[in-house]
Coordinates of C-alpha atoms and ligand atoms in Angstrom, one line a residue:
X30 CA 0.0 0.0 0.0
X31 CA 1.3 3.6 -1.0
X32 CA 0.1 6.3 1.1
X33 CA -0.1 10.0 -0.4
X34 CA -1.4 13.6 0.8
X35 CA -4.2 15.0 -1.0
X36 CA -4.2 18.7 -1.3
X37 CA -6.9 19.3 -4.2
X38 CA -10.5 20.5 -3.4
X39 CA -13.3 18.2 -3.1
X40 CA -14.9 18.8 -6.0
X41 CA -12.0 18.7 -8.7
X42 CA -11.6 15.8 -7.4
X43 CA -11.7 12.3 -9.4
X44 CA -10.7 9.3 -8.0
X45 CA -12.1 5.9 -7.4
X46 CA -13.6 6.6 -3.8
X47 CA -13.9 9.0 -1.2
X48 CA -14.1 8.3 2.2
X49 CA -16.0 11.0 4.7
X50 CA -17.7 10.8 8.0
X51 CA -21.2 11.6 9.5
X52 CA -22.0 11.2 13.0
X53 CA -24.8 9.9 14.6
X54 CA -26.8 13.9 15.4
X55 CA -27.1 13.8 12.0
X56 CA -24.2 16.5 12.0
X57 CA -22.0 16.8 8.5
X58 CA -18.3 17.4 8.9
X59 CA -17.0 19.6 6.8
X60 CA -15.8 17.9 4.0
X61 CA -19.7 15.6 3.9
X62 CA -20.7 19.2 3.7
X63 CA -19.3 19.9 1.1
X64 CA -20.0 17.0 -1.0
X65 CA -23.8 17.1 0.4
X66 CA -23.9 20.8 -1.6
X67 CA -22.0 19.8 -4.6
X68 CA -24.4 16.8 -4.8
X69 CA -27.7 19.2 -4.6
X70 CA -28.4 17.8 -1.6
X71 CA -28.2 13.4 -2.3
X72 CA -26.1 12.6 0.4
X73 CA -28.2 14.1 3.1
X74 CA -31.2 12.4 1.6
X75 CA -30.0 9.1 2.6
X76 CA -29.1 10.6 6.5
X77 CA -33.0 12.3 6.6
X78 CA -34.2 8.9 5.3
X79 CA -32.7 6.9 8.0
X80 CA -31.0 5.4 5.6
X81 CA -27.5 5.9 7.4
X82 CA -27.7 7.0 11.2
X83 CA -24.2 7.6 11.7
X84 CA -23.4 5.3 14.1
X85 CA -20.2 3.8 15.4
X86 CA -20.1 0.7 13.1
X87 CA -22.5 1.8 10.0
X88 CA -21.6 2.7 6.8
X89 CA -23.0 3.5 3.3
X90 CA -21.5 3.0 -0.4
X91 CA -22.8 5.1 -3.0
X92 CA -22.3 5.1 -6.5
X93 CA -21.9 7.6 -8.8
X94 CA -23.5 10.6 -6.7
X95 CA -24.5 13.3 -8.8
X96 CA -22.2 15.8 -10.1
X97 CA -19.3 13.9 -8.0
X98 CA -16.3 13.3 -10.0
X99 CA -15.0 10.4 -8.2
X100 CA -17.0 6.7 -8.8
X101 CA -17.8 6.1 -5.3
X102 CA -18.8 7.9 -2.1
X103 CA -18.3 6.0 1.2
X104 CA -20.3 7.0 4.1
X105 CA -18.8 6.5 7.5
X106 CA -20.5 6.5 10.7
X107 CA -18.2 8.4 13.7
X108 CA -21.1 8.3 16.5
X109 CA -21.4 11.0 17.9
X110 CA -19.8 14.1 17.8
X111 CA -19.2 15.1 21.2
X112 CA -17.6 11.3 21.9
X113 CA -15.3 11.3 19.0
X114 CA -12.2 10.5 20.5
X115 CA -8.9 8.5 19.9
X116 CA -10.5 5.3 20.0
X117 CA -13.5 6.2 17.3
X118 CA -11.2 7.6 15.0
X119 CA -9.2 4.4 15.0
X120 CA -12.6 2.5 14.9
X121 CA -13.8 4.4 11.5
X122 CA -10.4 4.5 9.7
X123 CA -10.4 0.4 10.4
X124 CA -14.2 0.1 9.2
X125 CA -13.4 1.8 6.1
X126 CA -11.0 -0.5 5.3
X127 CA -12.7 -3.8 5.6
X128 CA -15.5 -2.2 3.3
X129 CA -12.8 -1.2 0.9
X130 CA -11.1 -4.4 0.8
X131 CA -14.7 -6.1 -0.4
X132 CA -14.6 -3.6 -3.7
X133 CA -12.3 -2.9 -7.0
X134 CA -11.3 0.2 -5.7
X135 CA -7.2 0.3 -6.1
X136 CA -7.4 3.5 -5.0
X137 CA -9.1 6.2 -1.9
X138 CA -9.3 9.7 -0.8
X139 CA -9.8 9.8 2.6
X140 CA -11.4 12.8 4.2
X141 CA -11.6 11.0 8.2
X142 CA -8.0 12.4 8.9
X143 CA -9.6 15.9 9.2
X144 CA -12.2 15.2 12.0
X145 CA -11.3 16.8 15.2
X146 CA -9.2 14.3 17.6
X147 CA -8.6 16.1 20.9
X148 CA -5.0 17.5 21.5
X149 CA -4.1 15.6 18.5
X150 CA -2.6 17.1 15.3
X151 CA -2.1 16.1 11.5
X152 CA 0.9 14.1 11.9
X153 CA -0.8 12.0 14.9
X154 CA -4.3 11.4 12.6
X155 CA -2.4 10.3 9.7
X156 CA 0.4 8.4 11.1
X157 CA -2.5 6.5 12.9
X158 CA -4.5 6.3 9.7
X159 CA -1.5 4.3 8.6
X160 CA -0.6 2.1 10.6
X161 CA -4.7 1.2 11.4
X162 CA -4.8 0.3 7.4
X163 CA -1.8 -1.7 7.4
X164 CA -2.5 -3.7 9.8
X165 CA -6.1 -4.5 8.9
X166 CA -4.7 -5.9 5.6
X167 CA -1.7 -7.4 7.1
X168 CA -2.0 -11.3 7.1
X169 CA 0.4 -14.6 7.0
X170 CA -0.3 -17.3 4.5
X171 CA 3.1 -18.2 2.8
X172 CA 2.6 -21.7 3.9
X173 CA -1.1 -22.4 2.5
X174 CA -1.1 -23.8 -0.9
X175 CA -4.0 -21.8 -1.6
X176 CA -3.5 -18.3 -0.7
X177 CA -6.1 -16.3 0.9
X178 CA -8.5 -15.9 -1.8
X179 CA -9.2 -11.9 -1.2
X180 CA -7.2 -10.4 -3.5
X181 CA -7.0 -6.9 -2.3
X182 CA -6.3 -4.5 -4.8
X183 CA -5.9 -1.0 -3.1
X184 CA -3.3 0.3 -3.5
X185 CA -3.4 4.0 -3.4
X186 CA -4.5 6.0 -0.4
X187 CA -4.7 9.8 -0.4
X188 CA -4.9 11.4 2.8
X189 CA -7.0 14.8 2.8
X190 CA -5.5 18.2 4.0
X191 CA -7.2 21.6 3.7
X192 CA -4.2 23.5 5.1
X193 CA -1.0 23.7 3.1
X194 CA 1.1 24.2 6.0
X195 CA 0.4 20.8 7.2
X196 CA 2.0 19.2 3.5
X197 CA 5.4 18.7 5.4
X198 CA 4.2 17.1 8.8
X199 CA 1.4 15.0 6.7
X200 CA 4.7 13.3 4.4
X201 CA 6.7 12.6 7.1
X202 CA 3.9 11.1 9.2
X203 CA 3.4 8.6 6.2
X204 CA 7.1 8.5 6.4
X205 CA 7.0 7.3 9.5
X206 CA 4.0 5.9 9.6
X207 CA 5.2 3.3 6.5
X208 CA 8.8 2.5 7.7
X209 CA 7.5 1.4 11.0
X210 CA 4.5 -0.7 9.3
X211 CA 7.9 -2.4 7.2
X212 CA 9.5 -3.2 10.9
X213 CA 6.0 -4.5 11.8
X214 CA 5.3 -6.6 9.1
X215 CA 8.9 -8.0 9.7
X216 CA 8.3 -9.0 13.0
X217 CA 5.3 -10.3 13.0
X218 CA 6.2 -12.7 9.7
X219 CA 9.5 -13.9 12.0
X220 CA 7.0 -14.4 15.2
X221 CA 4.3 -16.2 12.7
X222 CA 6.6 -18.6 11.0
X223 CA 6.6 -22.2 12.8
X224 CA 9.5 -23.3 15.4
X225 CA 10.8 -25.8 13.1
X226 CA 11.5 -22.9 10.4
X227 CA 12.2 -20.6 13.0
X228 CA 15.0 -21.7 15.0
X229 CA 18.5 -19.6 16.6
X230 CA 20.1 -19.9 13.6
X231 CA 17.4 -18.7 11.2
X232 CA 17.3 -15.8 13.5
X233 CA 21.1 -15.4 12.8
X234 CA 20.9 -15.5 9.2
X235 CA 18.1 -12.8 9.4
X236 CA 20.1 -10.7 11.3
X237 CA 23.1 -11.3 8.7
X238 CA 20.4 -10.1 6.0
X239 CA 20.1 -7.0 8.2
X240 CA 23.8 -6.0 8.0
X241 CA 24.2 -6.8 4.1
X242 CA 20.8 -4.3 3.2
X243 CA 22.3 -1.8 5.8
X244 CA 25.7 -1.9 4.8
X245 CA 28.3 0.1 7.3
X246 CA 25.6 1.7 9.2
X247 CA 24.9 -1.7 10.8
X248 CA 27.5 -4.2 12.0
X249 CA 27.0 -7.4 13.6
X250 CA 28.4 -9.7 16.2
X251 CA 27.1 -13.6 16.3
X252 CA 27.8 -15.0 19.9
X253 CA 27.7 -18.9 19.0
X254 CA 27.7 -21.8 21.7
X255 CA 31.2 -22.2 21.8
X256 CA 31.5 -18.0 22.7
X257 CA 28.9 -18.1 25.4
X258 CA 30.6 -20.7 27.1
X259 CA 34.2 -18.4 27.3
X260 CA 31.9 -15.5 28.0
X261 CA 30.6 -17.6 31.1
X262 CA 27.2 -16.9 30.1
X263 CA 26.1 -19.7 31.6
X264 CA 22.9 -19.9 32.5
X265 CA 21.8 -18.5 29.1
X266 CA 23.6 -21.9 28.4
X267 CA 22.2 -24.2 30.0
X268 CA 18.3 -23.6 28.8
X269 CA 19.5 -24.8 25.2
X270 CA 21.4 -27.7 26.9
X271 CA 18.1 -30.3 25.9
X272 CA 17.6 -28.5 22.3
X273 CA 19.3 -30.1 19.3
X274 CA 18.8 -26.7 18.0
X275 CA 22.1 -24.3 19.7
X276 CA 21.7 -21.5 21.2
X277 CA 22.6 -18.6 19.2
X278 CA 22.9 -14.5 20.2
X279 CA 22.8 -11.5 17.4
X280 CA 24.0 -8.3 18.9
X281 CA 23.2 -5.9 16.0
X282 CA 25.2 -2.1 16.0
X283 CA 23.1 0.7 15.0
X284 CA 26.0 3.4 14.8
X285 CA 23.5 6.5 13.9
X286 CA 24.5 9.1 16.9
X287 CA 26.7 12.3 15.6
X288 CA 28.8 11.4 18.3
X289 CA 29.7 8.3 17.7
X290 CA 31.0 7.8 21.3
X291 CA 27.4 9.0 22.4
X292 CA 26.6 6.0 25.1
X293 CA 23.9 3.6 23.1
X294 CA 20.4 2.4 24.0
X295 CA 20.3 -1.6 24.3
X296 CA 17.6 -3.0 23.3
X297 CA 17.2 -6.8 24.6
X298 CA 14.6 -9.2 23.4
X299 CA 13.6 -12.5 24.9
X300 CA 14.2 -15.0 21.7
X301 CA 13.5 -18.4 22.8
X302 CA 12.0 -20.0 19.5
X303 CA 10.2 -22.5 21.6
X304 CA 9.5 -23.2 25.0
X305 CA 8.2 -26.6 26.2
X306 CA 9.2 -25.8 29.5
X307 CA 12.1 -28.6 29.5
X308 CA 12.2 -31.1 32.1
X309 CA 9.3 -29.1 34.0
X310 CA 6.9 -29.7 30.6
X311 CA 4.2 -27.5 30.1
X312 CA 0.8 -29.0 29.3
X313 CA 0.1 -29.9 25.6
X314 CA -2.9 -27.2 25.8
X315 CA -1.9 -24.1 23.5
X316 CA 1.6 -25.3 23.6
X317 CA 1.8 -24.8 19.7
X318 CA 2.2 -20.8 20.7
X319 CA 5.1 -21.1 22.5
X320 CA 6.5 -20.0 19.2
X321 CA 6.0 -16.8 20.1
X322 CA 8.3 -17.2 22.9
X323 CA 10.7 -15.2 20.4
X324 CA 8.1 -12.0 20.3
X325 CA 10.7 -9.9 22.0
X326 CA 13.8 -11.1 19.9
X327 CA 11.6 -10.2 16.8
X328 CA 10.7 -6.9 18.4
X329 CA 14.1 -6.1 18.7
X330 CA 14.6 -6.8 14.9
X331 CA 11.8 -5.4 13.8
X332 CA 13.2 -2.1 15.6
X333 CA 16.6 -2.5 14.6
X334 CA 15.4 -2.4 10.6
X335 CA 12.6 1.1 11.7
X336 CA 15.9 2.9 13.4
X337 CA 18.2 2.3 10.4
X338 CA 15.8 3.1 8.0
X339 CA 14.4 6.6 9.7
X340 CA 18.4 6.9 9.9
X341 CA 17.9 8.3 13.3
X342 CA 20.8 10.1 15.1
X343 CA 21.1 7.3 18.0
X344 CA 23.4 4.6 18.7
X345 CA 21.7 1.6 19.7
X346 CA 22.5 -2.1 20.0
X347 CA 20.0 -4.2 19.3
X348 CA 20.6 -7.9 21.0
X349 CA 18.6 -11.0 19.8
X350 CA 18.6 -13.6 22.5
X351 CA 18.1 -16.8 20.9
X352 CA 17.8 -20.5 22.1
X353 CA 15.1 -23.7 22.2
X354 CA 13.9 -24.6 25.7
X355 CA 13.3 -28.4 25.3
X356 CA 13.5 -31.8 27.5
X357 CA 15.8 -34.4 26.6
X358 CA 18.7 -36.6 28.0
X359 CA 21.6 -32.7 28.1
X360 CA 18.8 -30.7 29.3
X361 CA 19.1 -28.8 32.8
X362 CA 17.2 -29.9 35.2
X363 CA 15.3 -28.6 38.9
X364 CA 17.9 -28.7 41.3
X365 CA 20.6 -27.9 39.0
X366 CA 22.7 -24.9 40.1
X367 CA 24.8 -22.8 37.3
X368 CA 27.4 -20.0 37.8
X369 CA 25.9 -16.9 35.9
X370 CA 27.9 -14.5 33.8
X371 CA 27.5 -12.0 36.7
X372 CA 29.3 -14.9 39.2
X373 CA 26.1 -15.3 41.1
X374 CA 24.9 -18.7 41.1
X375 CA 21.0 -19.7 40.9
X376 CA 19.3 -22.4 41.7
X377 CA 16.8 -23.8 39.5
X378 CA 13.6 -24.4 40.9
X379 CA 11.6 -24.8 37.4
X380 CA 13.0 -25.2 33.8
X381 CA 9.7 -23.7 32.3
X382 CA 11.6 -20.3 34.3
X383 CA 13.9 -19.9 31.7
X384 CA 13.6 -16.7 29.9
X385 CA 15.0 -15.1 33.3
X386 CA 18.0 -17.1 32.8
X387 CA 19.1 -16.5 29.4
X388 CA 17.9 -12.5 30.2
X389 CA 19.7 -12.6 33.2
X390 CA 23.3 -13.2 31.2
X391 CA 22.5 -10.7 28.9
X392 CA 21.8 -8.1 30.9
X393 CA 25.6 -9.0 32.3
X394 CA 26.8 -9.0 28.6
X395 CA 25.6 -5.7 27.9
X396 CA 27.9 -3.6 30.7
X397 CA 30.4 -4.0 28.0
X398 CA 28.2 -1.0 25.7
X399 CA 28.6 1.7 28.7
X400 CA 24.7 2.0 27.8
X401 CA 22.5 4.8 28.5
X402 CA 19.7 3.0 28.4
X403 CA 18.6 -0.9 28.7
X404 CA 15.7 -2.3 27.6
X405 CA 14.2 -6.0 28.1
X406 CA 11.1 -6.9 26.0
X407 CA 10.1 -10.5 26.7
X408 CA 7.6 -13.4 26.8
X409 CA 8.5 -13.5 30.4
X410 CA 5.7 -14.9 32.6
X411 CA 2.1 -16.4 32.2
X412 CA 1.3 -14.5 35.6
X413 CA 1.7 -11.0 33.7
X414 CA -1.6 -11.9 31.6
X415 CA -2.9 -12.9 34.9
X416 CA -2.4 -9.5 36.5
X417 CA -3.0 -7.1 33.0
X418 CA -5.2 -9.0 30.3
X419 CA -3.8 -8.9 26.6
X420 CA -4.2 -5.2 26.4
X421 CA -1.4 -3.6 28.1
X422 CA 2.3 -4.9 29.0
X423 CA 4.1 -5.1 32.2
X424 CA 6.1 -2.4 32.6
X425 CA 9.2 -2.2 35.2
X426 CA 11.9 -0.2 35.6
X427 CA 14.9 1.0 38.2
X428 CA 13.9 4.7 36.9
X429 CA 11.0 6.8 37.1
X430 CA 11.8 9.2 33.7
X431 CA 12.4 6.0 31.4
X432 CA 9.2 4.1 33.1
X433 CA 7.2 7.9 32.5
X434 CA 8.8 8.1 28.9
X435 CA 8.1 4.8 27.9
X436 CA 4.6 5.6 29.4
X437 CA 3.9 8.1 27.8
X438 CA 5.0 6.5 24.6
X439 CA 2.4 4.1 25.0
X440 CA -0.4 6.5 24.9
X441 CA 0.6 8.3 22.1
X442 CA 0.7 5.1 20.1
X443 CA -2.3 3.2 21.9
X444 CA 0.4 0.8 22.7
X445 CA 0.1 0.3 26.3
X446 CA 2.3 -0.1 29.4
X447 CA 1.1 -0.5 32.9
X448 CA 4.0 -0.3 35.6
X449 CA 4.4 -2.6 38.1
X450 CA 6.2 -2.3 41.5
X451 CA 9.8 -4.2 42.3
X452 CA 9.8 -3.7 45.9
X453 CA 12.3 -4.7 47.8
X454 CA 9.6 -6.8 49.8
X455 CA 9.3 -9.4 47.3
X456 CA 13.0 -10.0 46.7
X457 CA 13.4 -12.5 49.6
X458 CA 10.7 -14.7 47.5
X459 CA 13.4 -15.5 45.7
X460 CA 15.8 -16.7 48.4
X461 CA 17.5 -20.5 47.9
X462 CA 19.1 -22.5 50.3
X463 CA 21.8 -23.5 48.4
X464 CA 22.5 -20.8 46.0
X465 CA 22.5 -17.1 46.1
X466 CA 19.0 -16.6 44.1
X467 CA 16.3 -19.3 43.2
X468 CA 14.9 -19.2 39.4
X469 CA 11.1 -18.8 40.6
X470 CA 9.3 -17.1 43.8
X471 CA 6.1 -18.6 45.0
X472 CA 3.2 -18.7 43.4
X473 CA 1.9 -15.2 44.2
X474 CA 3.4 -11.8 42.2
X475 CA 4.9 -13.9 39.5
X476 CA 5.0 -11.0 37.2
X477 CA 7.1 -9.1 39.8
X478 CA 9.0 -11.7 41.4
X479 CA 10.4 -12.5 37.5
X480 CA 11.2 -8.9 37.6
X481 CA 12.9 -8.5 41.0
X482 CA 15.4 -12.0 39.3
X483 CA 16.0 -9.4 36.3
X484 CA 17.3 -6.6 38.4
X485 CA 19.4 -8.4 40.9
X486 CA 21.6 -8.1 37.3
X487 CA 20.6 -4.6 36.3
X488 CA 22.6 -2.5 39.1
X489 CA 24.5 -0.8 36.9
X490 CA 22.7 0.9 34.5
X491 CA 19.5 2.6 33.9
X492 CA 16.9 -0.1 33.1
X493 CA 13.2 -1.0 32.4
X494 CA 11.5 -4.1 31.3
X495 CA 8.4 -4.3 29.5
X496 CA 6.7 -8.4 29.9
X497 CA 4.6 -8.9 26.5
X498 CA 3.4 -12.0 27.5
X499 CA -0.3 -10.8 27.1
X500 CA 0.2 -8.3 24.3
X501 CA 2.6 -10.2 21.7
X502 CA 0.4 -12.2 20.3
X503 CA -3.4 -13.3 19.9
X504 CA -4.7 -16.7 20.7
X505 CA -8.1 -18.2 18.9
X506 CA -10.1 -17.5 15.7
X507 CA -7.5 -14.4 15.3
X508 CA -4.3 -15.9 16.1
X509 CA -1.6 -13.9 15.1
X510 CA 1.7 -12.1 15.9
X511 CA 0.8 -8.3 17.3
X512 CA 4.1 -6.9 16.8
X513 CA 3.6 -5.0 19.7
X514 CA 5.2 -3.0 21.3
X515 CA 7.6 -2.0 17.9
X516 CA 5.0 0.9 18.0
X517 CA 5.5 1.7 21.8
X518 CA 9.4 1.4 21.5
X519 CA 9.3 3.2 17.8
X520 CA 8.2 6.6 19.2
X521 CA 10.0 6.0 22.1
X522 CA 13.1 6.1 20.2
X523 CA 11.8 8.7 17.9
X524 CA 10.9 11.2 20.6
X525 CA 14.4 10.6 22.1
X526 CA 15.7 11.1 18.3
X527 CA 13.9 14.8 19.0
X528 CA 11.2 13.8 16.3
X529 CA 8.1 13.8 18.2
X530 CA 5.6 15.5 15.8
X531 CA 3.1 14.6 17.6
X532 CA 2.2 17.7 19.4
Ligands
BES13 N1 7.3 -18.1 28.1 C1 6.7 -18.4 29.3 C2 5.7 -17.3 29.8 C3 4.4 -17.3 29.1 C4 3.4 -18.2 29.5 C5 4.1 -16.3 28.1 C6 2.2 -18.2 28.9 C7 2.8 -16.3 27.6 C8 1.9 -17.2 27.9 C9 7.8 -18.4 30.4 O1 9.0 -19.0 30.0 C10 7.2 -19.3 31.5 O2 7.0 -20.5 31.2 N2 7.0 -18.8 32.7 C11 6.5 -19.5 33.7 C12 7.2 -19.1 35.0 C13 6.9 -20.0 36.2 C14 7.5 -21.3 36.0 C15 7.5 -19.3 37.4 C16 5.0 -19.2 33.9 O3 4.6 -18.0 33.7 O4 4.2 -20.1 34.1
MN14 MN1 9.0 -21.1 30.1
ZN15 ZN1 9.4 -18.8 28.0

């Protein structure tokens, strides 16, 4: 899909559709208006008639309205005016999608982006618009012989402006908007694929492909088996012990920053390509999507493509933290105790706690960068979708501007966090008798308890860790890779680029 800014009046116009809005008090936004007086008066006919009452999830396709250059007219209903918020405007741009895809259009003007959206500008509505559309028509079936028989053949969408001095912030909000659908799309393809295709060393060659499409900008270090082991990375080890699959860590090097000594941000994600739980098996229920216990290593991909395409002026080091968490007669076991990286040694309580142990290493590894900045995104615990559902993440952090700026990154993006305590009350949960830490707590606070484990390794550095186990992926009819929280940790990064437009 292209996306494009319209800046020709309504009624020079000719293209294959128009998209504009009427809410439910029978109230025309402008740009209906407008097409209601060019029209003598047909479009509000159909409002009058009860035809369309304007309501959240109506809609109305007309053809060839009188004195209309373009073929078709699409009616969307916004509700009503006074409740138009964030959420309807997301809601609209989505429904005029699916009605789009059902047509021969290959091409739209869409009029929505100029409805009011408190304390939201231009850039906001059509970045949004963007990434709403791509997503709707976003969907995996490379490994169906017959592919998915909706041939959609937009291609073209205009977005609307009336103002000229929004042109500039309207491009680079498609800009934006489409490089961070690429990173998207990319992740969610890795996160979709099956564990057989998508093992630690298919995530290495990916990461290769990264470097050779990127070349100098990015540079790439591959930390194999035999290189964990001198690094003393241990326990990171020791979960792919039972996997015929090895271990495998990408560290990818954005170099972007002006300064090139300018301290990077480390981005860390969880990439176990599938977790059985080892020796403590899970239960066969749902166990086919523990696939997407490598959501957060194909976040940090995803991410590591959106910053070295927007170019932006940041060092960061993007680290892929791969293995396979699998019984057999090598695997770890519950009792065993391993030296970490770090020196301290953990008991291990449960193998199915293993994304803590390969983090923990990591998050050792990564003094090395001097960063400015660490972040952990990970599959991390089944109690996080206890305590927040499947539409926010867990959010945790040693430092109360990053945990606000991620915040607040969330809600500009609709991709939320919710923060969660790591008080030091809950540390002793994790006391062993035989080794310094334990791998699990008890049952209660597992979300947190996981977290306190992370930051017994995170002392010397500003750190947060976001737990996507609820948010990375949906289970059911819909089942499917979210990407999330590339969005979240895209504007997050953009904002700290200087390039928040949004306001
Ligand atoms: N990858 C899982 C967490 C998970 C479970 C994510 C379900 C999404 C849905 C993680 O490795 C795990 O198994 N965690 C255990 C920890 C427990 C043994 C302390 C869990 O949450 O059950
Ligand atoms: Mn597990
Ligand atoms: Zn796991």
């Amino acid at each position: 899909m292209k996306f494009h800014i319209n800046y020709l009046s309504i009624e020079k116009l000719k293209n294959e559709c128009l998209i504009v809005g009427v809410f439910e008090d029978k109230k025309l936004p402008f740009s209906t208006k407008q097409l209601d007086e060019i029209s003598q008066g047909y479009i509000n006919k159909f409002i009058m008639s009860g035809e369309l009452n304007g309501r959240i999830n109506q809609s109305l396709l007309l053809y060839h309205v009188p004195y209309v250059f373009s073929e078709r007219v699409l009616l969307i209903g916004c509700g009503k005016e006074s409740e138009f918020d964030e959420r309807n405007y997301r809601k609209v741009i989505f429904n005029s999608i699916k009605i789009l895809k059902n047509t021969s259009a290959t091409e739209a003007v869409c009029f929505l982006n100029d409805l009011y959206v408190k304390n939201r500008n231009m850039y906001w509505k059509i970045r949004v618009a963007v990434e709403v559309i791509d997503s709707a028509l976003y969907d995996f079936s490379i490994l169906k012989n017959e592919q998915k028989k909706e041939n959609i053949v937009l291609h073209n969408m205009f977005f609307n402006i009336y103002k000229k001095s929004e042109m500039i912030s309207g491009e680079v909000a498609i800009k934006h908007g489409f490089i961070i659908n690429q990173g998207i799309k990319i992740a969610k393809d890795l996160a979709n694929l099956p564990p057989n295709i998508c093992t630690p060393s298919y995530l290495e060659i990916k990461s290769q492909n990264l470097v050779k499409k990127n070349n100098k900008k990015i540079i790439i270090e591959i930390i194999d088996e035999i290189t964990l082991k001198n690094l003393g990375m241990n326990a990171y080890l020791y979960v792919g012990k039972g996997s015929k699959n090895k271990p495998c860590m990408s560290v990818i090097k954005y170099n972007g920053s002006y300064d090139k000594a300018s301290k990077p941000i480390v981005l860390i994600g969880k990439g176990v390509t599938f977790d059985s739980g080892g020796i403590s098996i899970k239960s066969s229920r749902s166990m086919d999507e523990m696939k997407y216990d490598m959501s957060g290593a194909s976040v940090v991909y995803g991410l590591m493509h959106i910053v070295s395409q927007l170019k932006l002026p940041l060092n960061v080091v993007g680290i892929l933290a791969c293995c396979e968490n699998m019984p057999g007669g090598n695997a770890y076991r519950p009792g065993d105790i391993v030296t970490t990286m770090s020196k301290k040694t953990v008991e291990i309580l449960d193998t199915d706690a293993e994304g803590r142990l390969i983090l923990c290493d990591v998050l050792t590894y990564v003094e090395r960068f001097n960063p400015s900045i660490v972040i952990d995104i990970a599959t991390l615990t089944g109690a996080c979708v206890v305590a927040l559902g499947h539409y926010v993440s867990g959010l945790f952090s040693n430092d109360d501007l990053l945990a606000n700026d991620i915040s607040l990154a969330g809600e500009l993006t609709n991709d939320k966090v919710w923060r969660l305590p790591i008080f030091r009350e809950y540390y002793s949960d994790l006391d062993s008798n035989f080794a310094d830490i334990a791998n699990i707590g008890c049952r209660s606070a597992g979300a947190i308890t996981a977290a306190c484990f992370l930051s017994n390794f995170t002392k010397k550095y500003i750190w947060a860790h976001i737990d996507i186990a609820g948010t990375s992926w949906k289970s059911g009819k819909e089942k499917g890779s979210t990407g999330r929280p590339i969005l979240l940790l895209s504007q997050f990064l953009l904002n700290k680029s200087g390039l928040n437009l949004n306001n």
